[in-house]
Coordinates of C-alpha atoms (C1' of nucleotides) in Angstrom, one line a residue:
Chain A
M89 CA -85.1 10.1 -29.7
E90 CA -82.8 12.8 -31.4
M91 CA -81.0 12.4 -34.8
L92 CA -78.1 14.5 -36.1
I93 CA -77.5 13.8 -39.7
K94 CA -74.2 15.1 -40.8
M95 CA -74.3 18.1 -43.7
H96 CA -72.3 17.1 -46.7
T97 CA -69.1 18.9 -47.1
S98 CA -70.1 20.7 -50.0
D99 CA -73.4 22.1 -48.0
A100 CA -70.8 22.7 -45.6
L101 CA -68.3 24.3 -47.1
Q102 CA -70.5 26.7 -49.1
Q103 CA -72.2 27.9 -45.4
I104 CA -69.1 28.5 -44.2
F105 CA -67.9 30.8 -46.9
D106 CA -71.2 32.6 -46.9
L107 CA -71.2 33.3 -43.5
L108 CA -67.7 34.2 -43.7
H109 CA -68.1 36.5 -46.5
S110 CA -71.1 38.2 -44.8
H111 CA -69.4 39.3 -42.3
Y112 CA -66.2 40.7 -43.3
G113 CA -67.3 41.5 -47.0
P114 CA -63.8 41.2 -49.7
L115 CA -60.7 41.7 -47.8
D116 CA -58.5 42.2 -51.1
W117 CA -55.4 39.6 -50.4
W118 CA -52.5 39.3 -50.6
P119 CA -51.5 42.4 -48.5
G120 CA -48.4 43.0 -51.1
D121 CA -47.5 45.2 -53.9
S122 CA -45.8 43.2 -56.6
P123 CA -45.5 39.5 -57.1
F124 CA -42.3 39.5 -56.0
E125 CA -43.1 41.1 -52.3
I126 CA -45.9 38.7 -52.0
M127 CA -43.5 35.9 -52.7
V128 CA -41.1 37.1 -50.1
G129 CA -43.9 37.7 -47.7
A130 CA -44.8 34.3 -48.3
I131 CA -41.8 32.9 -47.0
L132 CA -42.0 35.5 -43.9
T133 CA -44.7 34.5 -42.9
Q134 CA -44.3 31.0 -41.8
N135 CA -45.1 30.4 -38.6
T136 CA -45.1 33.8 -37.7
N137 CA -47.2 36.6 -37.0
W138 CA -47.9 39.0 -39.8
R139 CA -47.5 41.9 -37.8
N140 CA -43.8 40.9 -37.5
V141 CA -43.6 40.1 -41.3
E142 CA -45.0 43.9 -41.8
K143 CA -41.7 45.4 -40.0
A144 CA -39.4 43.1 -41.9
I145 CA -41.2 44.1 -45.0
D146 CA -40.7 47.6 -43.8
N147 CA -37.0 47.1 -43.7
L148 CA -36.7 45.6 -46.7
Q149 CA -38.3 48.4 -48.5
A150 CA -36.2 51.1 -46.5
A151 CA -33.0 49.3 -48.0
D152 CA -34.4 48.9 -51.4
L153 CA -34.1 45.2 -51.2
L154 CA -37.7 44.7 -52.6
S155 CA -36.6 42.8 -56.2
L156 CA -35.6 39.9 -57.1
E157 CA -31.7 41.0 -58.5
K158 CA -30.5 43.5 -55.4
M159 CA -32.0 40.6 -52.7
N160 CA -29.6 37.9 -54.6
Q161 CA -26.3 40.5 -54.3
Q162 CA -27.3 40.7 -50.5
P163 CA -25.0 38.5 -48.1
S164 CA -27.0 36.1 -46.2
E165 CA -25.9 37.8 -42.5
S166 CA -26.6 41.1 -43.7
L167 CA -29.9 40.3 -45.0
A168 CA -30.6 38.1 -41.8
E169 CA -30.3 41.5 -39.8
I170 CA -32.9 43.3 -42.0
I171 CA -35.3 40.5 -41.5
R172 CA -34.5 40.3 -37.7
P173 CA -38.5 41.7 -36.6
A174 CA -40.0 38.3 -38.7
G175 CA -38.0 36.0 -36.0
Y176 CA -36.0 33.2 -37.6
F177 CA -34.1 35.2 -40.0
T178 CA -31.2 33.4 -40.2
V179 CA -33.3 30.5 -41.5
K180 CA -35.5 32.9 -43.9
A181 CA -32.5 35.0 -45.3
A182 CA -31.5 31.4 -46.5
R183 CA -35.1 30.2 -48.0
L184 CA -35.1 33.6 -49.4
L185 CA -31.7 33.7 -51.2
N186 CA -32.4 30.0 -52.2
L187 CA -35.5 30.9 -53.8
C188 CA -34.0 33.8 -55.6
R189 CA -30.9 31.8 -56.6
M190 CA -33.4 29.1 -58.4
L191 CA -34.8 32.6 -60.1
K192 CA -31.9 33.6 -61.3
E193 CA -30.6 30.6 -62.8
R194 CA -33.9 28.6 -63.9
W195 CA -35.3 31.6 -65.0
H196 CA -32.7 34.3 -65.5
C197 CA -34.9 36.4 -62.9
D198 CA -38.0 36.5 -65.6
L199 CA -40.7 36.6 -62.6
E200 CA -43.3 37.0 -65.2
N201 CA -42.3 33.7 -67.0
F202 CA -41.5 32.0 -63.7
L203 CA -45.5 32.4 -62.9
Q204 CA -46.9 31.8 -66.4
Q205 CA -46.1 28.2 -65.9
S206 CA -49.0 25.8 -65.7
K207 CA -49.8 25.6 -61.8
D208 CA -48.7 21.6 -61.6
T209 CA -44.9 22.6 -62.8
L210 CA -44.9 25.9 -60.9
R211 CA -45.1 24.3 -57.5
E212 CA -43.2 21.3 -58.8
E213 CA -40.1 23.8 -59.0
L214 CA -41.7 25.5 -56.0
L215 CA -41.2 22.5 -54.1
M216 CA -37.7 21.7 -55.0
V217 CA -36.5 25.1 -53.3
K218 CA -34.8 24.5 -49.6
G219 CA -37.2 26.0 -47.1
I220 CA -40.7 26.3 -49.3
G221 CA -43.0 23.6 -48.6
P222 CA -46.8 23.3 -49.4
E223 CA -48.3 26.0 -47.9
T224 CA -45.4 28.4 -49.4
A225 CA -45.5 26.7 -52.4
D226 CA -49.3 27.3 -52.9
S227 CA -49.9 30.7 -51.6
I228 CA -47.4 31.7 -54.3
I229 CA -49.1 30.2 -56.7
L230 CA -52.3 31.7 -55.9
Y231 CA -51.6 35.4 -54.3
A232 CA -48.6 35.8 -57.0
A233 CA -49.1 34.0 -59.4
E234 CA -53.2 33.9 -59.5
Q235 CA -53.8 30.1 -60.5
P236 CA -56.6 28.2 -58.6
V237 CA -55.0 26.3 -56.0
F238 CA -56.4 26.2 -52.6
V239 CA -54.2 27.3 -49.5
V240 CA -53.9 25.4 -46.0
D241 CA -53.1 26.5 -43.1
T242 CA -53.4 25.9 -39.3
Y243 CA -56.3 28.3 -39.0
T244 CA -58.0 25.7 -41.9
H245 CA -57.5 22.5 -40.1
R246 CA -58.5 23.9 -36.7
I247 CA -61.5 25.2 -37.8
L248 CA -62.6 22.5 -40.4
S249 CA -61.8 20.0 -37.9
R250 CA -63.4 21.6 -34.4
H251 CA -66.8 21.8 -37.0
D252 CA -66.1 17.9 -37.6
I253 CA -66.1 18.6 -41.4
I254 CA -62.6 16.7 -41.4
P255 CA -60.8 14.3 -39.0
E256 CA -58.2 15.8 -36.9
E257 CA -55.4 13.6 -38.7
Y258 CA -56.1 14.8 -42.0
D259 CA -52.8 16.3 -43.5
Y260 CA -52.1 18.8 -45.5
S261 CA -53.1 17.2 -49.0
E262 CA -56.5 15.7 -47.8
I263 CA -57.7 18.8 -46.5
Q264 CA -56.5 20.5 -49.7
E265 CA -58.6 17.8 -51.4
T266 CA -61.8 18.3 -49.4
F267 CA -61.6 22.0 -50.8
T268 CA -61.0 21.6 -54.8
D269 CA -63.5 18.7 -54.5
N270 CA -66.4 20.1 -53.6
L271 CA -66.2 24.4 -54.7
E272 CA -65.4 25.3 -58.2
E273 CA -62.6 25.7 -59.6
S274 CA -61.7 29.1 -59.3
V275 CA -58.8 31.7 -58.6
S276 CA -61.2 34.4 -56.6
L277 CA -63.1 32.0 -54.8
F278 CA -59.8 30.2 -53.6
N279 CA -58.2 33.7 -52.7
E280 CA -61.1 35.3 -50.9
Y281 CA -61.9 31.8 -49.0
H282 CA -58.3 31.4 -47.3
A283 CA -58.0 35.1 -46.8
L284 CA -61.6 34.7 -44.4
L285 CA -60.2 31.7 -42.8
V286 CA -57.1 33.4 -41.8
Q287 CA -59.3 36.3 -40.3
V288 CA -61.7 34.6 -38.3
G289 CA -59.0 32.3 -36.8
K290 CA -57.0 35.0 -36.0
D291 CA -60.5 37.0 -34.7
F292 CA -62.0 34.0 -33.0
C293 CA -60.4 30.3 -33.5
K294 CA -57.0 30.8 -31.5
K295 CA -55.6 27.8 -30.6
S296 CA -55.7 28.2 -26.2
K297 CA -58.8 30.8 -26.4
P298 CA -61.2 30.7 -29.0
D299 CA -64.5 32.9 -28.7
C300 CA -66.9 30.5 -30.3
E301 CA -69.6 32.6 -29.2
S302 CA -69.5 35.4 -30.9
C303 CA -67.9 33.7 -33.7
P304 CA -69.9 33.9 -37.4
L305 CA -69.2 30.1 -38.0
R306 CA -71.3 29.7 -34.2
V307 CA -74.6 28.6 -35.5
L308 CA -72.4 25.4 -37.3
L309 CA -72.3 23.1 -34.7
P310 CA -69.7 21.8 -33.1
A311 CA -67.1 23.9 -32.5
T312 CA -64.0 25.0 -29.8
Chain B
dC39 C1' -44.9 35.1 -16.4
dA40 C1' -46.5 31.8 -20.4
dC41 C1' -48.4 31.0 -25.0
dC42 C1' -49.2 31.8 -30.1
dA43 C1' -48.1 33.3 -34.8
dG44 C1' -50.6 32.8 -42.4
dG45 C1' -44.2 26.3 -42.0
dC46 C1' -40.5 23.4 -43.0
dA47 C1' -36.4 20.5 -42.3
dA48 C1' -33.8 17.4 -40.2
dG49 C1' -33.1 14.0 -36.8
dT50 C1' -34.6 10.1 -34.2
dA51 C1' -35.9 5.1 -33.8
Chain C
dT70 C1' -43.0 5.5 -42.3
dA71 C1' -43.9 8.1 -37.9
dC72 C1' -42.7 11.2 -34.1
dT73 C1' -39.6 14.7 -32.0
dT74 C1' -36.8 19.2 -32.3
dG75 C1' -35.1 24.0 -33.9
dC76 C1' -35.2 28.2 -35.5
dA77 C1' -36.8 33.7 -32.5
dT78 C1' -39.3 38.1 -32.7
dG79 C1' -42.9 40.9 -30.8
dG80 C1' -48.1 40.9 -28.8
dT81 C1' -51.6 39.4 -25.1

DNA sequence: CACCAGGCAAGTA
DNA sequence: TACTTGCATGGT
């Protein structure tokens, strides 16, 4: 009679990180030049392939709109046309302007001061903006403000539940706690870990056609 | 052709 | 509270 002993969560999370890190090495996220560009990218990439986001950001660059003050002066309709390739473009244009308006009215466009708040108040303030939810807020806190929060996305949920490390029905905060309760609180670790999960998700853990045979996590069973 | 991608808010019961 | 639906382009 054979027995399968479930690994402790902290050991599993450490093993996943080690496997991914030795497979991919440092990924140098976030792919954006300034804190403002990172914040814009975080909104544009909501439920959208990053390739499409890059096209939209190129358009914004060409229109010289990658600054808070300039974007804030842009009418919603023309901003929408510029970010069209990112999809959901009317909704996302409004969301970008909601963020710009909050930063102007509450922070007088001083991004540095805004991002230097404690991560908890920063998160509260971001979540008050209509169009910024938990993942977008946490992406901004980790990658623009460089403060230690763990970012959870659909790949994080899919990979951990398929490997039986968390239950399928875990929500955002439960998944986030799984990481923060079992890892040292470190900006560079959280940065790299989320980037690695997204990368391995794109490469091997697509929703309907996973490629578990060649996935670097195949030694952790079960999967698919 | 169908399906999906680094979510979120609003509507329904 | 717990589901469902709209938003939309571009790649496989």
